[in-house]
Amino acid sequence: MLNLMTKQTTMCENQAIHPDAVAAAMDTLVTNDLAQNVARTFQALADPTRVRLLTSLLTVELCVCDMAYMLGTSQSAVSHQLRVLRDLKLVRARRSGRVIYYTLDDDHIRDLLQKALDHVQH
Amino acid sequence: MLNLMTKQTTMCENQAIHPDAVAAAMDTLVTNDLAQNVARTFQALADPTRVRLLTSLLTVELCVCDMAYMLGTSQSAVSHQLRVLRDLKLVRARRSGRVIYYTLDDDHIRDLLQKALDHVQH
DNA sequence: TGAATATATGAATATATATTCATATATTAT
DNA sequence: ATAATATATGAATATATATTCATATATTCA
């Protein structure tokens, strides 16, 4: 007897194994749209240079030069990274003359950094 | 008189403009190593599929099939993403027969997700 | 033992992104 | 007006990563 179907190794994509658990999970599962926004925020935090920039701003405001100097990286690189952080509203900028001062945008950011630090340090 | 130097447009990488602020920032600035670990954790959270997987696990445990079914993605893709989450200790797996159940690893993860959701929803 | 099923994973490809370089813009001082 | 300086940004390159496909592994059941 011949079998024209290719051998199926995984059925599970077409049906849930635990319908009750899945029904409950539906209540907390976020939409694709919201997941994308959340992911974009985490993405902005997902670079060592940006993490260092943010931790340097935990208690003081700094200008671009200060940050480039502290991190030993180029002004251009810092500006590019600050743009990412600004776009995601993680930092805020204010101009004074030709100097631009950056601060953390709000306390959420401090919390996120602190939780992540807690997590990696067990 | 001739100037053999190429025109310098940016001095600020070589000196801080606000030494006092920089000195204060040094206290909170994390090391490169720690920044890399923190960044890796955020990186694991920085994908819409992984965010949805994590939010689906906020209150219940689910097996791989359940998650593939809920998200409408392939079992392979889910397994690959779960590996990332496992490696960063964001989820934990337990086997029962041929089914593997996943849960959030600890409450830090819940907090991180919640803070990020707060942030994107203003 | 062999078939079925749940999960994991290596390789390949396509896409995203971090840095550098060059240069533009904005502000101040001469 | 011109020079100097702080910052921003476009283009290019190099590296990381998400998904797919094929297949391997582990467990159960007949």
mmCIF file of C-alpha atoms (C1' of nucleotides) in Angstrom:
data_model
loop_
_atom_site.group_PDB
_atom_site.id
_atom_site.type_symbol
_atom_site.label_atom_id
_atom_site.label_comp_id
_atom_site.label_asym_id
_atom_site.label_seq_id
_atom_site.Cartn_x
_atom_site.Cartn_y
_atom_site.Cartn_z
ATOM 1 C CA MET A 1 0.000 0.000 0.000
ATOM 2 C CA LEU A 2 1.409 3.400 -0.895
ATOM 3 C CA ASN A 3 1.540 6.476 1.261
ATOM 4 C CA LEU A 4 1.578 9.690 -0.765
ATOM 5 C CA MET A 5 1.990 11.952 2.267
ATOM 6 C CA THR A 6 5.480 12.956 3.262
ATOM 7 C CA LYS A 7 6.278 11.600 6.675
ATOM 8 C CA GLN A 8 4.885 13.924 9.343
ATOM 9 C CA THR A 9 7.179 14.354 12.299
ATOM 10 C CA THR A 10 5.269 17.096 14.110
ATOM 11 C CA MET A 11 1.516 17.355 14.483
ATOM 12 C CA CYS A 12 1.538 19.793 17.335
ATOM 13 C CA GLU A 13 1.425 23.013 15.377
ATOM 14 C CA ASN A 14 -2.171 22.264 14.402
ATOM 15 C CA GLN A 15 -3.590 21.490 17.787
ATOM 16 C CA ALA A 16 -2.944 22.372 21.387
ATOM 17 C CA ILE A 17 -2.116 19.606 23.793
ATOM 18 C CA HIS A 18 -3.495 21.442 26.828
ATOM 19 C CA PRO A 19 -6.583 23.428 25.765
ATOM 20 C CA ASP A 20 -7.313 24.672 29.289
ATOM 21 C CA ALA A 21 -3.823 26.033 29.796
ATOM 22 C CA VAL A 22 -3.928 27.634 26.360
ATOM 23 C CA ALA A 23 -7.268 29.270 27.155
ATOM 24 C CA ALA A 24 -5.780 30.727 30.332
ATOM 25 C CA ALA A 25 -2.639 31.858 28.509
ATOM 26 C CA MET A 26 -4.777 33.736 26.004
ATOM 27 C CA ASP A 27 -5.682 36.150 28.798
ATOM 28 C CA THR A 28 -2.110 37.327 29.283
ATOM 29 C CA LEU A 29 -0.711 36.869 25.777
ATOM 30 C CA VAL A 30 -0.133 40.302 24.271
ATOM 31 C CA THR A 31 -1.013 41.198 20.689
ATOM 32 C CA ASN A 32 1.593 41.154 17.980
ATOM 33 C CA ASP A 33 1.534 44.933 17.865
ATOM 34 C CA LEU A 34 2.126 45.392 21.548
ATOM 35 C CA ALA A 35 4.793 42.687 21.525
ATOM 36 C CA GLN A 36 6.603 44.598 18.800
ATOM 37 C CA ASN A 37 6.584 47.792 20.834
ATOM 38 C CA VAL A 38 7.812 46.033 23.943
ATOM 39 C CA ALA A 39 10.497 44.249 21.941
ATOM 40 C CA ARG A 40 11.661 47.544 20.451
ATOM 41 C CA THR A 41 12.071 48.979 23.936
ATOM 42 C CA PHE A 42 14.093 45.989 25.086
ATOM 43 C CA GLN A 43 16.085 46.170 21.872
ATOM 44 C CA ALA A 44 17.125 49.701 22.763
ATOM 45 C CA LEU A 45 18.454 48.348 26.053
ATOM 46 C CA ALA A 46 20.164 45.394 24.389
ATOM 47 C CA ASP A 47 23.567 46.844 23.664
ATOM 48 C CA PRO A 48 26.512 47.135 26.067
ATOM 49 C CA THR A 49 27.363 50.667 24.988
ATOM 50 C CA ARG A 50 23.803 51.818 25.514
ATOM 51 C CA VAL A 51 23.619 50.067 28.885
ATOM 52 C CA ARG A 52 26.752 51.907 29.976
ATOM 53 C CA LEU A 53 25.373 55.207 28.710
ATOM 54 C CA LEU A 54 22.185 54.666 30.679
ATOM 55 C CA THR A 55 23.924 53.637 33.889
ATOM 56 C CA SER A 56 26.169 56.687 33.627
ATOM 57 C CA LEU A 57 22.996 58.786 33.669
ATOM 58 C CA LEU A 58 21.476 57.174 36.745
ATOM 59 C CA THR A 59 22.184 60.109 39.055
ATOM 60 C CA VAL A 60 23.557 62.983 36.940
ATOM 61 C CA GLU A 61 23.029 64.616 33.594
ATOM 62 C CA LEU A 62 25.860 64.482 31.101
ATOM 63 C CA CYS A 63 26.665 65.972 27.723
ATOM 64 C CA VAL A 64 27.708 63.933 24.694
ATOM 65 C CA CYS A 65 31.366 64.793 25.174
ATOM 66 C CA ASP A 66 31.343 63.644 28.792
ATOM 67 C CA MET A 67 29.900 60.301 27.739
ATOM 68 C CA ALA A 68 32.280 59.827 24.817
ATOM 69 C CA TYR A 69 35.167 60.592 27.152
ATOM 70 C CA MET A 70 33.954 58.246 29.908
ATOM 71 C CA LEU A 71 33.304 55.323 27.611
ATOM 72 C CA GLY A 72 36.384 55.886 25.474
ATOM 73 C CA THR A 73 34.344 55.745 22.307
ATOM 74 C CA SER A 74 33.880 58.159 19.445
ATOM 75 C CA GLN A 75 31.498 61.094 19.601
ATOM 76 C CA SER A 76 29.772 59.786 16.516
ATOM 77 C CA ALA A 77 29.115 56.371 18.017
ATOM 78 C CA VAL A 78 27.721 57.952 21.167
ATOM 79 C CA SER A 79 25.446 60.259 19.188
ATOM 80 C CA HIS A 80 24.119 57.371 17.136
ATOM 81 C CA GLN A 81 23.373 55.379 20.269
ATOM 82 C CA LEU A 82 21.765 58.340 21.989
ATOM 83 C CA ARG A 83 19.484 58.689 19.017
ATOM 84 C CA VAL A 84 18.253 55.137 19.531
ATOM 85 C CA LEU A 85 17.657 55.873 23.205
ATOM 86 C CA ARG A 86 15.867 59.131 22.422
ATOM 87 C CA ASP A 87 13.635 57.502 19.819
ATOM 88 C CA LEU A 88 12.484 54.953 22.360
ATOM 89 C CA LYS A 89 12.030 57.649 25.022
ATOM 90 C CA LEU A 90 14.645 56.191 27.317
ATOM 91 C CA VAL A 91 16.572 59.467 27.567
ATOM 92 C CA ARG A 92 15.664 63.101 27.179
ATOM 93 C CA ALA A 93 17.813 65.903 25.795
ATOM 94 C CA ARG A 94 17.959 69.599 26.582
ATOM 95 C CA ARG A 95 20.132 72.121 24.831
ATOM 96 C CA SER A 96 22.124 74.849 26.549
ATOM 97 C CA GLY A 97 24.217 76.809 24.105
ATOM 98 C CA ARG A 98 26.047 74.311 21.960
ATOM 99 C CA VAL A 99 26.010 71.665 24.661
ATOM 100 C CA ILE A 100 23.243 69.079 24.830
ATOM 101 C CA TYR A 101 22.546 67.486 28.178
ATOM 102 C CA TYR A 102 21.018 64.052 28.506
ATOM 103 C CA THR A 103 19.059 62.533 31.374
ATOM 104 C CA LEU A 104 17.079 59.346 31.876
ATOM 105 C CA ASP A 105 13.554 59.939 30.701
ATOM 106 C CA ASP A 106 11.728 58.527 33.738
ATOM 107 C CA ASP A 107 11.894 56.107 36.633
ATOM 108 C CA HIS A 108 10.723 53.139 34.555
ATOM 109 C CA ILE A 109 14.150 53.127 32.995
ATOM 110 C CA ARG A 110 15.887 53.057 36.345
ATOM 111 C CA ASP A 111 13.645 50.151 37.372
ATOM 112 C CA LEU A 112 14.299 48.204 34.189
ATOM 113 C CA LEU A 113 18.051 48.608 34.594
ATOM 114 C CA GLN A 114 17.905 47.633 38.237
ATOM 115 C CA LYS A 115 15.825 44.509 37.592
ATOM 116 C CA ALA A 116 18.154 43.401 34.829
ATOM 117 C CA LEU A 117 21.177 43.989 37.048
ATOM 118 C CA ASP A 118 19.506 41.960 39.794
ATOM 119 C CA HIS A 119 18.813 39.182 37.321
ATOM 120 C CA VAL A 120 22.346 38.821 35.976
ATOM 121 C CA GLN A 121 23.873 39.015 39.451
ATOM 122 C CA HIS A 122 21.573 36.134 40.509
ATOM 123 C CA MET B 1 51.987 79.373 7.767
ATOM 124 C CA LEU B 2 51.094 75.804 7.032
ATOM 125 C CA ASN B 3 48.983 73.479 9.114
ATOM 126 C CA LEU B 4 49.903 69.838 8.658
ATOM 127 C CA MET B 5 47.112 68.547 10.913
ATOM 128 C CA THR B 6 43.870 67.536 9.325
ATOM 129 C CA LYS B 7 41.100 69.826 10.457
ATOM 130 C CA GLN B 8 39.811 68.706 13.839
ATOM 131 C CA THR B 9 36.069 68.991 14.199
ATOM 132 C CA THR B 10 35.673 67.290 17.564
ATOM 133 C CA MET B 11 37.957 67.650 20.573
ATOM 134 C CA CYS B 12 35.559 66.322 23.104
ATOM 135 C CA GLU B 13 36.552 62.680 22.991
ATOM 136 C CA ASN B 14 39.819 63.575 24.692
ATOM 137 C CA GLN B 15 38.489 65.583 27.582
ATOM 138 C CA ALA B 16 35.347 65.849 29.646
ATOM 139 C CA ILE B 17 33.482 69.095 29.671
ATOM 140 C CA HIS B 18 32.012 68.559 33.128
ATOM 141 C CA PRO B 19 34.601 66.777 35.310
ATOM 142 C CA ASP B 20 32.423 66.846 38.421
ATOM 143 C CA ALA B 21 29.458 65.268 36.679
ATOM 144 C CA VAL B 22 31.744 62.670 35.144
ATOM 145 C CA ALA B 23 33.235 61.849 38.524
ATOM 146 C CA ALA B 24 29.739 61.311 39.905
ATOM 147 C CA ALA B 25 28.723 59.236 36.896
ATOM 148 C CA MET B 26 31.697 56.951 37.459
ATOM 149 C CA ASP B 27 30.000 55.714 40.612
ATOM 150 C CA THR B 28 27.016 54.279 38.750
ATOM 151 C CA LEU B 29 28.624 53.387 35.416
ATOM 152 C CA VAL B 30 28.816 49.604 35.145
ATOM 153 C CA THR B 31 31.842 47.736 33.820
ATOM 154 C CA ASN B 32 31.993 46.564 30.267
ATOM 155 C CA ASP B 33 31.582 42.985 31.433
ATOM 156 C CA LEU B 34 28.476 43.653 33.454
ATOM 157 C CA ALA B 35 27.047 45.822 30.688
ATOM 158 C CA GLN B 36 27.480 42.907 28.298
ATOM 159 C CA ASN B 37 25.593 40.566 30.589
ATOM 160 C CA VAL B 38 22.782 43.039 31.103
ATOM 161 C CA ALA B 39 22.621 43.687 27.374
ATOM 162 C CA ARG B 40 22.411 39.967 26.661
ATOM 163 C CA THR B 41 19.448 39.677 28.996
ATOM 164 C CA PHE B 42 17.654 42.561 27.325
ATOM 165 C CA GLN B 43 18.553 41.086 23.955
ATOM 166 C CA ALA B 44 16.714 37.917 24.888
ATOM 167 C CA LEU B 45 13.644 40.056 25.566
ATOM 168 C CA ALA B 46 14.057 42.045 22.365
ATOM 169 C CA ASP B 47 12.051 39.964 19.940
ATOM 170 C CA PRO B 48 8.277 40.045 19.427
ATOM 171 C CA THR B 49 7.971 36.271 19.286
ATOM 172 C CA ARG B 50 9.877 35.871 22.537
ATOM 173 C CA VAL B 51 7.832 38.620 24.195
ATOM 174 C CA ARG B 52 4.655 36.792 23.235
ATOM 175 C CA LEU B 53 6.046 33.489 24.481
ATOM 176 C CA LEU B 54 6.924 35.084 27.813
ATOM 177 C CA THR B 55 3.571 36.811 28.239
ATOM 178 C CA SER B 56 1.792 33.552 27.455
ATOM 179 C CA LEU B 57 3.651 32.069 30.424
ATOM 180 C CA LEU B 58 2.738 34.782 32.908
ATOM 181 C CA THR B 59 0.188 32.656 34.782
ATOM 182 C CA VAL B 60 0.356 29.102 33.409
ATOM 183 C CA GLU B 61 2.878 26.570 32.238
ATOM 184 C CA LEU B 62 2.737 25.479 28.616
ATOM 185 C CA CYS B 63 4.384 22.888 26.417
ATOM 186 C CA VAL B 64 6.109 23.685 23.139
ATOM 187 C CA CYS B 65 3.132 22.520 21.109
ATOM 188 C CA ASP B 66 0.731 24.754 23.011
ATOM 189 C CA MET B 67 2.944 27.755 22.297
ATOM 190 C CA ALA B 68 3.447 26.913 18.626
ATOM 191 C CA TYR B 69 -0.300 26.546 18.278
ATOM 192 C CA MET B 70 -1.118 29.788 20.106
ATOM 193 C CA LEU B 71 1.375 31.872 18.201
ATOM 194 C CA GLY B 72 0.717 30.237 14.860
ATOM 195 C CA THR B 73 4.399 29.629 14.286
ATOM 196 C CA SER B 74 6.407 26.506 13.609
ATOM 197 C CA GLN B 75 7.528 24.161 16.345
ATOM 198 C CA SER B 76 11.103 24.658 15.228
ATOM 199 C CA ALA B 77 10.959 28.424 15.527
ATOM 200 C CA VAL B 78 9.444 28.153 18.997
ATOM 201 C CA SER B 79 12.084 25.676 20.121
ATOM 202 C CA HIS B 80 14.875 27.932 18.858
ATOM 203 C CA GLN B 81 13.421 30.909 20.700
ATOM 204 C CA LEU B 82 12.897 28.921 23.876
ATOM 205 C CA ARG B 83 16.529 27.960 23.759
ATOM 206 C CA VAL B 84 17.495 31.626 23.817
ATOM 207 C CA LEU B 85 15.183 32.197 26.772
ATOM 208 C CA ARG B 86 16.513 29.150 28.588
ATOM 209 C CA ASP B 87 20.132 30.155 28.048
ATOM 210 C CA LEU B 88 19.458 33.531 29.637
ATOM 211 C CA LYS B 89 17.503 31.913 32.480
ATOM 212 C CA LEU B 90 14.274 33.642 31.577
ATOM 213 C CA VAL B 91 12.322 30.388 31.414
ATOM 214 C CA ARG B 92 12.717 26.982 32.989
ATOM 215 C CA ALA B 93 11.845 23.621 31.481
ATOM 216 C CA ARG B 94 10.663 20.396 33.057
ATOM 217 C CA ARG B 95 10.080 17.157 31.248
ATOM 218 C CA SER B 96 7.113 14.873 31.780
ATOM 219 C CA GLY B 97 7.147 11.953 29.411
ATOM 220 C CA ARG B 98 7.751 13.330 25.968
ATOM 221 C CA VAL B 99 6.241 16.683 26.811
ATOM 222 C CA ILE B 100 8.370 19.563 28.062
ATOM 223 C CA TYR B 101 6.673 22.221 30.126
ATOM 224 C CA TYR B 102 7.971 25.764 30.307
ATOM 225 C CA THR B 103 7.475 28.373 33.013
ATOM 226 C CA LEU B 104 8.918 31.809 33.702
ATOM 227 C CA ASP B 105 12.096 31.369 35.687
ATOM 228 C CA ASP B 106 11.378 33.917 38.427
ATOM 229 C CA ASP B 107 9.529 37.094 39.325
ATOM 230 C CA HIS B 108 12.236 39.375 37.923
ATOM 231 C CA ILE B 109 10.985 38.408 34.492
ATOM 232 C CA ARG B 110 7.412 39.299 35.334
ATOM 233 C CA ASP B 111 8.624 42.659 36.646
ATOM 234 C CA LEU B 112 10.719 43.368 33.559
ATOM 235 C CA LEU B 113 7.802 42.591 31.271
ATOM 236 C CA GLN B 114 5.435 44.685 33.345
ATOM 237 C CA LYS B 115 7.759 47.707 33.421
ATOM 238 C CA ALA B 116 8.283 47.532 29.683
ATOM 239 C CA LEU B 117 4.538 47.266 29.091
ATOM 240 C CA ASP B 118 4.012 50.290 31.347
ATOM 241 C CA HIS B 119 6.639 52.187 29.412
ATOM 242 C CA VAL B 120 5.234 51.594 25.947
ATOM 243 C CA GLN B 121 1.688 52.322 27.089
ATOM 244 C CA HIS B 122 2.943 55.662 28.507
ATOM 245 C "C1'" DT C 1 11.476 -4.057 18.261
ATOM 246 C "C1'" DG C 2 9.434 -0.567 15.444
ATOM 247 C "C1'" DA C 3 6.210 3.281 14.661
ATOM 248 C "C1'" DA C 4 4.528 7.582 16.277
ATOM 249 C "C1'" DT C 5 5.169 11.863 18.511
ATOM 250 C "C1'" DA C 6 7.350 15.907 21.193
ATOM 251 C "C1'" DT C 7 11.228 18.434 21.153
ATOM 252 C "C1'" DA C 8 15.952 20.021 19.826
ATOM 253 C "C1'" DT C 9 19.360 21.564 16.720
ATOM 254 C "C1'" DG C 10 22.815 22.387 12.669
ATOM 255 C "C1'" DA C 11 23.136 24.803 8.336
ATOM 256 C "C1'" DA C 12 21.678 28.268 5.254
ATOM 257 C "C1'" DT C 13 19.590 32.545 4.138
ATOM 258 C "C1'" DA C 14 17.712 36.937 4.836
ATOM 259 C "C1'" DT C 15 17.405 40.893 7.643
ATOM 260 C "C1'" DA C 16 18.788 44.000 11.363
ATOM 261 C "C1'" DT C 17 22.235 46.778 13.547
ATOM 262 C "C1'" DA C 18 26.840 48.849 15.603
ATOM 263 C "C1'" DT C 19 30.696 51.318 14.277
ATOM 264 C "C1'" DT C 20 33.423 54.217 11.321
ATOM 265 C "C1'" DC C 21 34.187 57.908 8.169
ATOM 266 C "C1'" DA C 22 32.930 61.950 6.175
ATOM 267 C "C1'" DT C 23 30.274 65.729 6.480
ATOM 268 C "C1'" DA C 24 26.293 68.642 7.916
ATOM 269 C "C1'" DT C 25 24.117 71.699 11.389
ATOM 270 C "C1'" DA C 26 23.932 74.777 15.305
ATOM 271 C "C1'" DT C 27 25.938 77.881 18.501
ATOM 272 C "C1'" DT C 28 29.535 80.891 20.307
ATOM 273 C "C1'" DA C 29 33.560 83.810 20.100
ATOM 274 C "C1'" DT C 30 36.752 86.765 17.588
ATOM 275 C "C1'" DA D 1 31.830 87.145 8.409
ATOM 276 C "C1'" DT D 2 35.014 83.479 9.873
ATOM 277 C "C1'" DA D 3 36.782 80.105 12.919
ATOM 278 C "C1'" DA D 4 36.084 76.909 16.471
ATOM 279 C "C1'" DT D 5 33.390 73.573 18.756
ATOM 280 C "C1'" DA D 6 29.357 70.388 20.139
ATOM 281 C "C1'" DT D 7 26.362 67.490 18.140
ATOM 282 C "C1'" DA D 8 23.845 64.938 14.448
ATOM 283 C "C1'" DT D 9 23.494 62.005 10.580
ATOM 284 C "C1'" DG D 10 23.912 59.450 5.835
ATOM 285 C "C1'" DA D 11 26.427 55.748 3.683
ATOM 286 C "C1'" DA D 12 29.128 51.720 3.916
ATOM 287 C "C1'" DT D 13 30.768 47.647 6.089
ATOM 288 C "C1'" DA D 14 30.924 44.025 9.264
ATOM 289 C "C1'" DT D 15 28.572 41.269 12.502
ATOM 290 C "C1'" DA D 16 24.500 39.349 14.798
ATOM 291 C "C1'" DT D 17 20.198 36.961 14.580
ATOM 292 C "C1'" DA D 18 15.273 35.040 13.230
ATOM 293 C "C1'" DT D 19 13.246 31.740 10.452
ATOM 294 C "C1'" DT D 20 13.093 27.683 7.587
ATOM 295 C "C1'" DC D 21 14.310 23.110 6.270
ATOM 296 C "C1'" DA D 22 16.037 18.863 7.228
ATOM 297 C "C1'" DT D 23 17.145 15.802 10.538
ATOM 298 C "C1'" DA D 24 18.463 14.094 15.188
ATOM 299 C "C1'" DT D 25 17.067 12.692 19.893
ATOM 300 C "C1'" DA D 26 13.981 11.101 23.465
ATOM 301 C "C1'" DT D 27 9.919 8.912 25.029
ATOM 302 C "C1'" DT D 28 5.737 6.173 24.673
ATOM 303 C "C1'" DC D 29 2.879 2.700 22.832
ATOM 304 C "C1'" DA D 30 1.567 -1.289 20.152
#
